[in-house]
Short mmCIF file of C-alpha atoms and ligand atoms in Angstrom, two decimals:
data_model
loop_
_atom_site.label_atom_id
_atom_site.label_comp_id
_atom_site.label_asym_id
_atom_site.label_seq_id
_atom_site.Cartn_x
_atom_site.Cartn_y
_atom_site.Cartn_z
CA MET A 235 61.43 -76.34 165.56
CA LYS A 236 58.50 -76.03 167.99
CA PRO A 237 59.54 -75.06 171.52
CA ALA A 238 59.17 -78.13 173.76
CA VAL A 239 57.29 -77.70 177.03
CA LEU A 240 56.96 -80.20 179.87
CA ILE A 241 54.09 -79.79 182.37
CA VAL A 242 54.57 -81.35 185.81
CA ASP A 243 51.44 -81.41 187.98
CA ASP A 244 49.72 -84.15 189.92
CA GLU A 245 46.23 -82.79 189.08
CA ALA A 246 44.95 -84.35 185.88
CA GLY A 247 42.68 -81.34 185.28
CA VAL A 248 45.60 -78.88 185.37
CA ARG A 249 47.66 -81.08 183.07
CA SER A 250 44.98 -81.38 180.43
CA SER A 251 43.85 -77.75 180.42
CA LEU A 252 47.43 -76.41 180.30
CA ALA A 253 48.43 -78.92 177.66
CA GLY A 254 45.43 -77.89 175.56
CA VAL A 255 46.09 -74.17 175.77
CA LEU A 256 49.83 -74.44 175.18
CA GLY A 257 49.29 -76.90 172.35
CA ASP A 258 47.04 -74.29 170.71
CA GLU A 259 49.86 -71.77 171.13
CA GLY A 260 51.96 -74.00 168.90
CA TYR A 261 54.22 -75.63 171.45
CA ALA A 262 55.15 -79.31 171.58
CA VAL A 263 53.68 -80.22 174.95
CA GLU A 264 54.14 -83.22 177.22
CA ALA A 265 52.77 -83.68 180.74
CA VAL A 266 53.75 -85.88 183.69
CA ASP A 267 52.41 -86.17 187.23
CA SER A 268 55.46 -86.25 189.52
CA GLY A 269 58.93 -84.84 190.10
CA GLU A 270 60.45 -88.27 189.51
CA ALA A 271 58.67 -88.59 186.17
CA CYS A 272 59.87 -85.10 185.27
CA LEU A 273 63.51 -86.03 185.91
CA ASN A 274 63.11 -89.18 183.85
CA ARG A 275 61.57 -87.36 180.97
CA ALA A 276 64.13 -84.55 181.04
CA ALA A 277 66.88 -87.16 180.83
CA GLY A 278 65.28 -88.42 177.65
CA ARG A 279 64.93 -85.24 175.62
CA VAL A 280 65.70 -81.53 175.68
CA PHE A 281 62.87 -79.23 176.84
CA ASP A 282 62.90 -75.48 176.44
CA LEU A 283 60.52 -74.94 179.33
CA ILE A 284 59.37 -76.96 182.31
CA ILE A 285 56.23 -75.86 184.16
CA LEU A 286 56.63 -77.27 187.63
CA ASP A 287 54.03 -77.51 190.39
CA ILE A 288 55.48 -76.74 193.82
CA TRP A 289 53.35 -79.16 195.75
CA LEU A 290 53.86 -82.64 194.40
CA PRO A 291 53.66 -86.06 196.04
CA GLY A 292 57.16 -87.51 196.42
CA ALA A 293 59.89 -85.08 195.38
CA ASP A 294 58.31 -81.63 195.55
CA GLY A 295 58.84 -78.81 193.05
CA LEU A 296 61.87 -77.33 194.77
CA GLU A 297 63.62 -80.68 195.11
CA THR A 298 62.87 -81.43 191.50
CA LEU A 299 64.18 -78.05 190.38
CA THR A 300 67.39 -78.61 192.34
CA ALA A 301 67.81 -82.08 190.86
CA LEU A 302 67.23 -80.75 187.33
CA ARG A 303 69.96 -78.17 187.76
CA GLU A 304 72.34 -80.72 189.25
CA ARG A 305 71.88 -82.83 186.16
CA GLY A 306 72.70 -79.92 183.92
CA VAL A 307 69.18 -79.53 182.52
CA ASP A 308 69.12 -75.91 181.43
CA ALA A 309 65.46 -75.55 180.44
CA GLU A 310 63.67 -72.42 181.69
CA VAL A 311 61.45 -73.30 184.65
CA VAL A 312 58.14 -71.70 185.64
CA MET A 313 56.70 -72.73 189.00
CA ILE A 314 53.02 -73.20 189.76
CA SER A 315 52.24 -72.25 193.34
CA GLY A 316 49.09 -72.98 195.29
CA HIS A 317 47.85 -70.95 198.27
CA GLY A 318 50.42 -70.89 201.00
CA SER A 319 53.35 -71.73 198.75
CA ILE A 320 54.32 -68.24 197.59
CA GLU A 321 57.37 -68.33 199.82
CA ALA A 322 58.46 -71.55 198.19
CA ALA A 323 57.93 -69.91 194.79
CA VAL A 324 60.23 -67.08 195.79
CA ARG A 325 62.84 -69.59 196.87
CA ALA A 326 62.45 -71.31 193.50
CA ILE A 327 63.29 -68.03 191.75
CA LYS A 328 66.45 -67.85 193.82
CA LEU A 329 67.25 -71.36 192.61
CA GLY A 330 67.01 -70.11 189.04
CA ALA A 331 63.34 -70.52 188.12
CA PHE A 332 62.23 -67.85 185.63
CA ASP A 333 58.88 -66.91 187.24
CA PHE A 334 55.82 -68.40 188.92
CA VAL A 335 52.08 -68.42 188.37
CA GLU A 336 49.50 -68.86 191.11
CA LYS A 337 46.71 -71.36 191.40
CA PRO A 338 43.91 -71.16 190.49
CA LEU A 339 45.58 -70.68 187.12
CA SER A 340 44.57 -67.83 184.91
CA LEU A 341 45.23 -69.32 181.50
CA ASP A 342 45.88 -65.90 179.93
CA LYS A 343 48.42 -65.03 182.60
CA THR A 344 50.05 -68.45 182.24
CA VAL A 345 50.33 -68.14 178.46
CA LEU A 346 51.98 -64.75 178.93
CA VAL A 347 54.52 -66.04 181.45
CA VAL A 348 55.26 -69.01 179.20
CA ARG A 349 55.87 -66.71 176.24
CA ASN A 350 58.24 -64.56 178.25
CA ALA A 351 60.09 -67.58 179.56
CA LEU A 352 60.49 -68.98 176.06
CA ARG A 353 61.66 -65.61 174.74
CA GLN A 354 64.26 -65.55 177.49
CA ARG A 355 65.29 -69.07 176.58
CA ARG A 356 65.64 -68.15 172.91
CA LEU A 357 67.81 -65.17 173.74
CA GLU A 358 70.05 -67.33 175.90
CA VAL A 359 70.39 -69.91 173.14
CA GLU A 360 71.11 -67.24 170.52
CA ASN A 361 73.63 -65.64 172.76
CA ARG A 362 75.39 -68.93 173.20
CA ALA A 363 75.36 -69.47 169.45
CA LEU A 364 76.95 -66.08 168.83
CA ARG A 365 79.62 -66.71 171.39
CA ALA A 366 80.25 -70.17 170.02
CA ASP A 367 80.51 -68.74 166.55
CA ALA A 368 83.07 -66.15 167.59
CA ASP A 369 84.95 -68.88 169.43
CA ARG A 370 84.94 -71.19 166.52
CA ARG A 371 86.78 -68.78 164.33
CA GLN A 372 90.16 -68.68 165.98
CA VAL A 373 90.35 -70.30 169.34
CA MET A 374 92.77 -73.17 169.57
CA VAL A 375 91.35 -75.36 172.30
CA GLY A 376 93.59 -77.70 174.28
CA GLU A 377 95.75 -77.54 177.37
CA SER A 378 98.15 -80.38 176.61
CA PRO A 379 101.84 -79.53 176.76
CA VAL A 380 102.11 -80.02 173.00
CA MET A 381 99.29 -77.54 172.45
CA ALA A 382 100.90 -75.06 174.83
CA GLU A 383 104.09 -75.36 172.84
CA LEU A 384 102.22 -74.88 169.58
CA ARG A 385 100.47 -71.80 170.93
CA GLU A 386 103.80 -70.41 172.00
CA GLN A 387 105.28 -70.95 168.55
CA VAL A 388 102.31 -69.25 166.96
CA ALA A 389 102.62 -66.30 169.33
CA LEU A 390 106.32 -65.97 168.55
CA ALA A 391 105.96 -66.28 164.79
CA ALA A 392 102.81 -64.20 164.37
CA PRO A 393 104.16 -60.67 164.79
CA THR A 394 107.11 -61.27 162.48
CA ASN A 395 106.76 -61.14 158.75
CA GLY A 396 108.45 -64.53 158.46
CA ARG A 397 107.00 -67.09 156.11
CA VAL A 398 105.54 -70.05 157.93
CA LEU A 399 105.19 -73.60 156.68
CA ILE A 400 102.67 -75.62 158.65
CA HIS A 401 102.91 -79.37 158.56
CA GLY A 402 100.38 -81.81 159.98
CA GLU A 403 98.04 -84.67 159.19
CA ASN A 404 94.54 -84.06 157.86
CA GLY A 405 92.23 -82.34 160.29
CA THR A 406 94.85 -81.46 162.89
CA GLY A 407 94.11 -77.73 162.76
CA LYS A 408 96.55 -76.34 160.19
CA GLU A 409 94.09 -73.80 158.88
CA LEU A 410 93.27 -72.74 162.42
CA VAL A 411 96.99 -72.16 163.03
CA ALA A 412 97.24 -70.12 159.83
CA ARG A 413 94.25 -67.98 160.85
CA SER A 414 95.67 -67.47 164.33
CA LEU A 415 99.00 -66.40 162.83
CA HIS A 416 97.17 -63.78 160.83
CA ALA A 417 94.89 -62.67 163.67
CA MET A 418 97.88 -62.15 165.98
CA SER A 419 100.02 -60.40 163.39
CA ARG A 420 100.39 -56.72 162.64
CA ARG A 421 98.47 -57.48 159.47
CA ALA A 422 95.37 -58.55 161.38
CA ALA A 423 93.35 -55.64 159.99
CA GLY A 424 94.31 -56.65 156.45
CA PRO A 425 92.80 -59.51 154.46
CA PHE A 426 93.35 -63.23 155.06
CA ILE A 427 93.09 -64.96 151.71
CA ASP A 428 92.83 -68.71 151.62
CA VAL A 429 93.87 -70.68 148.50
CA ASN A 430 93.39 -74.42 148.41
CA CYS A 431 95.95 -75.46 145.83
CA ALA A 432 94.53 -78.98 145.63
CA ALA A 433 91.03 -77.79 144.81
CA ILE A 434 91.82 -75.52 141.87
CA PRO A 435 92.21 -77.11 138.41
CA GLU A 436 95.71 -76.79 137.00
CA GLU A 437 94.64 -74.63 134.05
CA LEU A 438 93.01 -72.08 136.35
CA ILE A 439 95.50 -71.84 139.16
CA GLU A 440 97.72 -69.16 137.67
CA SER A 441 94.82 -66.90 136.89
CA GLU A 442 93.47 -67.62 140.37
CA LEU A 443 96.75 -66.71 142.06
CA PHE A 444 98.03 -63.89 139.86
CA GLY A 445 94.90 -62.67 138.09
CA HIS A 446 94.51 -62.09 134.35
CA VAL A 447 93.84 -59.29 131.93
CA ARG A 448 90.92 -59.13 129.57
CA GLY A 449 91.50 -61.27 126.49
CA ALA A 450 94.36 -63.26 128.02
CA PHE A 451 92.56 -66.47 127.09
CA THR A 452 89.16 -67.55 125.83
CA GLY A 453 86.61 -66.61 128.42
CA ALA A 454 88.73 -63.89 130.02
CA VAL A 455 86.21 -61.15 129.31
CA HIS A 456 87.21 -58.90 132.20
CA ASP A 457 90.40 -58.12 134.04
CA ARG A 458 90.51 -60.21 137.16
CA ARG A 459 92.52 -59.67 140.32
CA GLY A 460 94.40 -62.65 141.64
CA LYS A 461 94.56 -63.89 145.22
CA PHE A 462 98.04 -62.42 145.78
CA GLU A 463 96.75 -58.98 144.90
CA MET A 464 93.66 -59.45 147.05
CA ALA A 465 95.92 -60.36 149.97
CA ASP A 466 97.92 -57.13 149.64
CA GLY A 467 98.58 -55.81 153.14
CA GLY A 468 97.53 -59.11 154.65
CA THR A 469 98.24 -62.83 154.56
CA ILE A 470 97.85 -65.40 151.81
CA PHE A 471 97.36 -68.98 152.98
CA LEU A 472 98.58 -71.50 150.41
CA ASP A 473 96.92 -74.67 151.63
CA GLU A 474 97.92 -78.12 150.30
CA ILE A 475 100.99 -76.55 148.73
CA ALA A 476 102.41 -79.96 147.76
CA ASP A 477 99.64 -80.28 145.19
CA MET A 478 100.87 -77.29 143.20
CA SER A 479 102.42 -78.15 139.83
CA LEU A 480 106.13 -77.51 139.23
CA LYS A 481 105.21 -74.85 136.70
CA THR A 482 103.09 -72.92 139.16
CA GLN A 483 105.72 -73.41 141.85
CA ALA A 484 108.21 -71.61 139.64
CA LYS A 485 105.86 -68.65 139.32
CA VAL A 486 105.11 -68.51 143.02
CA LEU A 487 108.83 -68.56 143.68
CA ARG A 488 109.22 -65.47 141.48
CA VAL A 489 106.50 -63.66 143.40
CA LEU A 490 108.24 -64.47 146.66
CA GLN A 491 111.60 -63.28 145.33
CA GLU A 492 110.39 -60.10 143.72
CA GLN A 493 107.23 -59.19 145.65
CA VAL A 494 105.61 -58.51 142.31
CA VAL A 495 102.79 -60.42 140.60
CA GLU A 496 102.29 -60.61 136.88
CA PRO A 497 98.69 -61.22 135.84
CA VAL A 498 98.23 -63.78 133.06
CA GLY A 499 98.41 -61.93 129.74
CA GLY A 500 99.56 -58.71 131.39
CA ARG A 501 102.78 -56.87 130.74
CA GLU A 502 103.38 -55.01 133.95
CA GLY A 503 104.07 -56.48 137.33
CA ILE A 504 101.99 -55.32 140.29
CA PRO A 505 103.90 -54.83 143.55
CA VAL A 506 102.32 -56.63 146.49
CA ASP A 507 103.02 -56.72 150.20
CA VAL A 508 101.90 -60.17 151.25
CA ARG A 509 102.88 -62.54 153.99
CA VAL A 510 102.85 -66.15 152.86
CA VAL A 511 101.74 -68.97 155.13
CA ALA A 512 101.70 -72.42 153.52
CA ALA A 513 100.45 -75.78 154.73
CA THR A 514 100.78 -79.40 153.73
CA ASN A 515 100.06 -82.86 155.05
CA LYS A 516 102.79 -84.35 152.89
CA SER A 517 106.48 -84.45 153.64
CA LEU A 518 107.98 -81.81 151.36
CA PRO A 519 111.50 -83.26 151.67
CA GLU A 520 110.07 -86.50 150.29
CA GLU A 521 108.27 -84.62 147.54
CA ILE A 522 111.56 -82.93 146.68
CA GLN A 523 113.30 -86.31 146.56
CA ALA A 524 110.63 -87.55 144.21
CA GLY A 525 111.09 -84.51 141.98
CA ARG A 526 107.62 -83.14 142.63
CA PHE A 527 108.58 -80.11 144.67
CA ARG A 528 111.19 -77.42 144.09
CA ASP A 529 113.74 -77.28 146.86
CA ASP A 530 114.35 -73.56 146.35
CA LEU A 531 110.65 -72.87 146.94
CA PHE A 532 110.69 -75.15 149.99
CA TYR A 533 113.56 -73.20 151.58
CA ARG A 534 111.79 -69.92 150.94
CA LEU A 535 108.51 -71.13 152.43
CA ASN A 536 110.02 -72.98 155.35
CA VAL A 537 111.49 -70.00 157.22
CA VAL A 538 109.45 -70.83 160.33
CA PRO A 539 108.33 -74.48 160.37
CA ILE A 540 105.37 -75.30 162.60
CA VAL A 541 104.23 -78.86 163.16
CA VAL A 542 100.68 -79.53 164.30
CA PRO A 543 100.66 -82.87 166.13
CA PRO A 544 98.02 -85.54 165.50
CA LEU A 545 95.27 -85.82 168.10
CA ARG A 546 96.38 -89.30 169.21
CA ASP A 547 99.59 -87.69 170.49
CA ARG A 548 97.66 -85.26 172.68
CA ARG A 549 94.78 -87.32 173.99
CA GLU A 550 94.61 -85.05 177.05
CA ASP A 551 92.94 -82.51 174.77
CA VAL A 552 90.08 -84.79 173.77
CA SER A 553 88.01 -83.83 176.79
CA ARG A 554 88.31 -80.05 176.32
CA LEU A 555 87.79 -80.34 172.60
CA SER A 556 84.66 -82.43 173.12
CA GLU A 557 83.24 -79.86 175.54
CA HIS A 558 84.11 -77.13 173.09
CA PHE A 559 82.31 -78.80 170.19
CA LEU A 560 79.36 -79.82 172.40
CA SER A 561 78.87 -76.15 173.19
CA VAL A 562 79.44 -75.00 169.62
CA TYR A 563 76.84 -77.42 168.27
CA ALA A 564 74.38 -76.80 171.11
CA GLY A 565 74.44 -73.18 169.94
CA GLU A 566 74.09 -74.17 166.31
CA TYR A 567 71.19 -76.55 166.83
CA GLY A 568 69.54 -74.34 169.43
CA HIS A 569 69.27 -76.54 172.46
CA GLY A 570 70.94 -77.16 175.81
CA VAL A 571 74.57 -78.17 176.05
CA LYS A 572 74.86 -81.93 176.33
CA ARG A 573 77.31 -83.56 178.66
CA MET A 574 79.63 -86.50 177.93
CA ASP A 575 79.53 -89.13 180.68
CA PRO A 576 82.88 -90.44 181.99
CA ASP A 577 82.71 -93.78 180.16
CA GLY A 578 81.86 -92.01 176.92
CA LEU A 579 84.81 -89.73 177.43
CA ALA A 580 87.07 -92.73 178.04
CA VAL A 581 86.00 -94.16 174.67
CA LEU A 582 86.81 -90.87 172.96
CA ARG A 583 90.21 -90.75 174.62
CA GLN A 584 91.12 -94.25 173.60
CA TYR A 585 90.07 -93.91 170.00
CA ASP A 586 92.90 -93.35 167.54
CA TRP A 587 91.42 -90.39 165.60
CA PRO A 588 92.88 -90.98 162.14
CA GLY A 589 90.91 -87.90 161.01
CA ASN A 590 92.14 -85.90 164.00
CA VAL A 591 90.24 -82.89 165.38
CA ARG A 592 88.02 -82.66 162.32
CA GLU A 593 86.86 -86.24 162.93
CA LEU A 594 86.22 -85.51 166.61
CA ARG A 595 84.24 -82.45 165.62
CA ASN A 596 82.12 -84.53 163.22
CA VAL A 597 81.56 -87.21 165.85
CA ILE A 598 80.35 -84.61 168.33
CA GLU A 599 78.09 -83.00 165.77
CA ARG A 600 76.64 -86.40 165.04
CA VAL A 601 75.85 -87.14 168.69
CA VAL A 602 74.43 -83.65 169.25
CA ILE A 603 71.99 -84.39 166.43
CA MET A 604 71.28 -88.02 167.25
CA VAL A 605 71.20 -88.14 171.07
CA PRO A 606 67.90 -86.73 172.35
CA GLY A 607 68.82 -86.47 176.04
CA PRO A 608 71.27 -84.19 177.82
CA VAL A 609 73.89 -86.88 178.50
CA VAL A 610 75.98 -88.70 175.90
CA THR A 611 76.88 -92.25 176.93
CA VAL A 612 79.08 -95.08 175.67
CA GLN A 613 76.13 -96.57 173.79
CA ASP A 614 75.76 -93.34 171.82
CA LEU A 615 79.37 -93.76 170.70
CA SER A 616 79.19 -97.42 169.76
CA PHE A 617 79.75 -96.55 166.10
CA LEU A 618 83.29 -95.51 167.06
CA GLU A 619 84.13 -98.76 168.76
CA THR A 620 83.10 -100.74 165.74
CA ALA A 621 85.13 -98.43 163.53
CA VAL A 622 88.31 -99.38 165.37
CA PRO A 623 88.39 -102.45 167.59
CA ALA A 624 89.40 -101.26 171.04
CA SER A 625 92.61 -103.27 171.22
CA ALA A 626 93.67 -102.88 167.61
CA GLY A 627 95.33 -99.50 167.99
CA ARG A 628 97.51 -98.65 165.08
CA SER A 629 97.73 -102.32 164.19
CA GLY A 630 94.13 -101.92 163.03
CA HIS A 631 95.48 -100.84 159.67
CA THR A 632 96.69 -104.29 158.80
CA SER A 633 94.60 -107.40 158.72
CA ALA A 634 97.58 -109.73 158.43
CA PRO A 635 97.98 -112.08 161.40
CA VAL A 636 100.69 -111.01 163.83
CA ARG A 637 102.75 -113.05 166.23
CA LEU A 638 101.31 -113.27 169.72
CA HIS A 639 104.40 -111.57 171.09
CA ASP A 640 103.92 -108.56 168.79
CA ALA A 641 100.21 -108.40 169.46
CA ARG A 642 100.88 -108.42 173.18
CA ASP A 643 103.42 -105.65 172.81
CA ARG A 644 101.01 -103.54 170.84
CA PHE A 645 98.27 -104.06 173.34
CA GLU A 646 100.59 -103.20 176.22
CA ARG A 647 101.86 -100.14 174.47
CA ASP A 648 98.36 -98.81 173.66
CA TYR A 649 97.14 -99.64 177.12
CA ILE A 650 99.99 -97.72 178.73
CA ALA A 651 99.50 -94.80 176.38
CA SER A 652 95.83 -94.55 177.26
CA ALA A 653 96.52 -94.83 181.00
CA LEU A 654 98.97 -91.96 180.60
CA ALA A 655 96.46 -89.94 178.63
CA ILE A 656 93.82 -90.44 181.31
CA GLU A 657 96.28 -89.21 183.95
CA HIS A 658 97.23 -86.21 181.79
CA GLY A 659 100.72 -87.60 181.26
CA ASN A 660 101.43 -87.90 184.97
CA ILE A 661 103.71 -90.94 185.13
CA SER A 662 103.43 -91.51 188.89
CA ARG A 663 99.66 -91.57 188.81
CA ALA A 664 99.57 -93.74 185.69
CA ALA A 665 102.00 -96.15 187.39
CA ASP A 666 99.61 -96.32 190.37
CA THR A 667 96.65 -97.05 188.13
CA LEU A 668 98.55 -99.76 186.29
CA GLY A 669 99.98 -101.25 189.49
CA LEU A 670 103.57 -100.74 188.33
CA GLU A 671 106.63 -99.13 189.89
CA ARG A 672 107.21 -95.70 188.41
CA SER A 673 110.69 -96.72 187.22
CA ASN A 674 109.28 -99.85 185.63
CA LEU A 675 106.65 -97.83 183.78
CA TYR A 676 109.34 -95.43 182.65
CA ARG A 677 111.39 -98.32 181.26
CA LYS A 678 108.39 -99.65 179.39
CA MET A 679 107.62 -96.22 177.98
CA ARG A 680 111.15 -95.98 176.67
CA ALA A 681 111.04 -99.49 175.25
CA PHE A 682 107.79 -98.73 173.44
CA GLY A 683 108.90 -95.30 172.32
CA ILE A 684 106.16 -93.53 174.30
CA ARG A 685 107.40 -90.06 175.03
CA PRO A 686 106.47 -88.35 178.26
CA SER A 687 103.81 -85.92 177.10
CA ARG A 688 105.64 -82.84 178.36
CA PRO A 689 108.10 -81.76 175.71
CA GLY A 690 111.66 -82.35 176.80
CA GLY A 691 112.92 -78.81 176.12
CA PRO A 692 115.11 -77.71 179.03
CA ARG A 693 113.11 -74.57 179.83
CA ARG A 694 109.77 -76.29 179.90
CA SER A 695 111.08 -79.23 181.88
CA ALA A 696 112.47 -76.85 184.44
CA LEU A 697 109.10 -75.14 184.64
CA SER A 698 107.18 -78.33 185.04
CA ALA A 699 109.61 -80.11 187.35
CA GLY A 700 108.00 -78.75 190.50
CA ALA A 701 104.46 -79.35 189.35
CA GLY A 702 104.41 -83.08 190.00
CA SER A 703 104.52 -83.78 186.31
CA PRO A 704 106.96 -86.04 184.55
CA GLY A 705 110.38 -84.51 184.40
CA PRO A 706 112.94 -85.01 181.68
CA ASP A 707 114.32 -88.44 180.97
CA PRO A 708 116.52 -89.19 184.00
CA SER A 709 119.16 -90.96 181.92
N1 LIG B 273 92.85 -76.97 168.70
C1 LIG B 273 91.65 -76.82 168.16
N2 LIG B 273 90.66 -76.22 168.86
C2 LIG B 273 89.43 -76.06 168.35
N3 LIG B 273 89.09 -76.47 167.12
C3 LIG B 273 90.01 -77.06 166.36
C4 LIG B 273 91.35 -77.27 166.84
N4 LIG B 273 92.05 -77.88 165.88
C5 LIG B 273 91.21 -78.04 164.85
N5 LIG B 273 89.99 -77.56 165.13
C6 LIG B 273 88.81 -77.60 164.27
O1 LIG B 273 88.86 -78.83 163.54
C7 LIG B 273 88.51 -78.64 162.18
C8 LIG B 273 89.69 -79.00 161.31
O2 LIG B 273 90.71 -78.02 161.47
P1 LIG B 273 91.49 -77.39 160.24
O3 LIG B 273 90.58 -77.19 159.08
O4 LIG B 273 92.25 -76.22 160.74
O5 LIG B 273 92.48 -78.60 159.97
P2 LIG B 273 93.46 -78.84 158.76
O6 LIG B 273 94.69 -79.38 159.36
O7 LIG B 273 93.54 -77.63 157.91
O8 LIG B 273 92.69 -80.01 158.04
P3 LIG B 273 92.82 -80.52 156.49
O9 LIG B 273 94.18 -81.11 156.37
O10 LIG B 273 91.74 -81.54 156.46
O11 LIG B 273 92.61 -79.32 155.65
C9 LIG B 273 88.10 -77.19 162.07
O12 LIG B 273 86.71 -77.12 162.26
C10 LIG B 273 88.81 -76.52 163.22
O13 LIG B 273 88.12 -75.38 163.65
MG1 LIG B 274 93.00 -77.42 155.89
#
């Protein structure tokens, strides 16, 4: 992508000569004649560099620079100073401008300064991308009480060798939890081997998991190590475990019991030291009932159960997660970090997120690509509102007509839930917003089965009681 440069100067001659030279240098150049026009333009697309005259009619260069920064425009800025405005240029540097050039402009000098500024800009963007990339690997973003609880469980379970079974809907972050468990364990230096049981064809899964010896079956021309052996000294992550056939389950059970794997077609078992973390979005007890899952394997895998809650039950996290993904994708696509305006954020918080964090991530990636300016607004998110009518909530799944009474209840329930989410679960503040007595709101929450968002565990409630947050159920 060509670096984008915006020239701001009221002299037509300066605009055209600079635009010509910088265009020849291979930049995508635009030019405007005032500070106001600059702000307008910068709201419309992302520039890598803004070349800003200090003396301008209307808002001058310094005012414009300040306004740009206030609006979160993070382009590099090079000032153009005329005679007598060097002092102002120095002040501009203090305000974060990269450098200045003096009028009359030496085009060579200007080209050089522009190159340096753009190199600086590229380094900053790359740096952000690297940081974002490191972040993306393991960090579990979210400050909601449920997330805090989840983090605590992960921290407690990680250093043990205990098998962990992670349960949660699609896209809630099960794999992230599994990776964090590994990263925080004493096996962190060992391998983390990920096996998606749903993605491997039944006839290959045993060879995939346990390996095979040469000649074990047609096409087995070499010995092959299985995933269990590769995970020796580390962690194996058995994802979508419910999709494993009963036959394979029996073999996995043997590995867990004996800590030995037998490659397909081999005679000798290979001892392995592997910690098993499994995940599923299905209810294993139900799978057991239906005869599709072995209960003895379930009990062996389920030593430490961890549940990852759906995003609609922790709407407080939507804002942090959005910021996180906005920064991740700004790094990836190499431009400034966009900002979500408050109304846009409200839409994101109200949406039901059937695809959970993965869906939110995809939505943010989509707006980072599609929205040219630095601010994401409600209009940019209109595709979400049409996906789920605002008042439909979970009733959106059924198209059958419902009684007015039920519809009203659903609306009231969703409305209260979103007011609570906006107030971070603070019942008193939500009651204020809704114009209800706190006790009345509490009654309604109970009637609708809306839990206070702080978990009701005695320790945590005691901790949060003084913090102005909802305490445990008074009854
Ligand atoms: N708390 C979180 N903070 C930051 N990123 C998250 C969080 N939870 C999930 N993600 C991101 O959302 C995406 C989906 O997460 P992940 O793959 O862990 O979910 P999953 O439960 O395994 O999903 P699936 O059931 O679809 O396999 C990933 O890109 C992950 O990095
Ligand atoms: Mg997954």
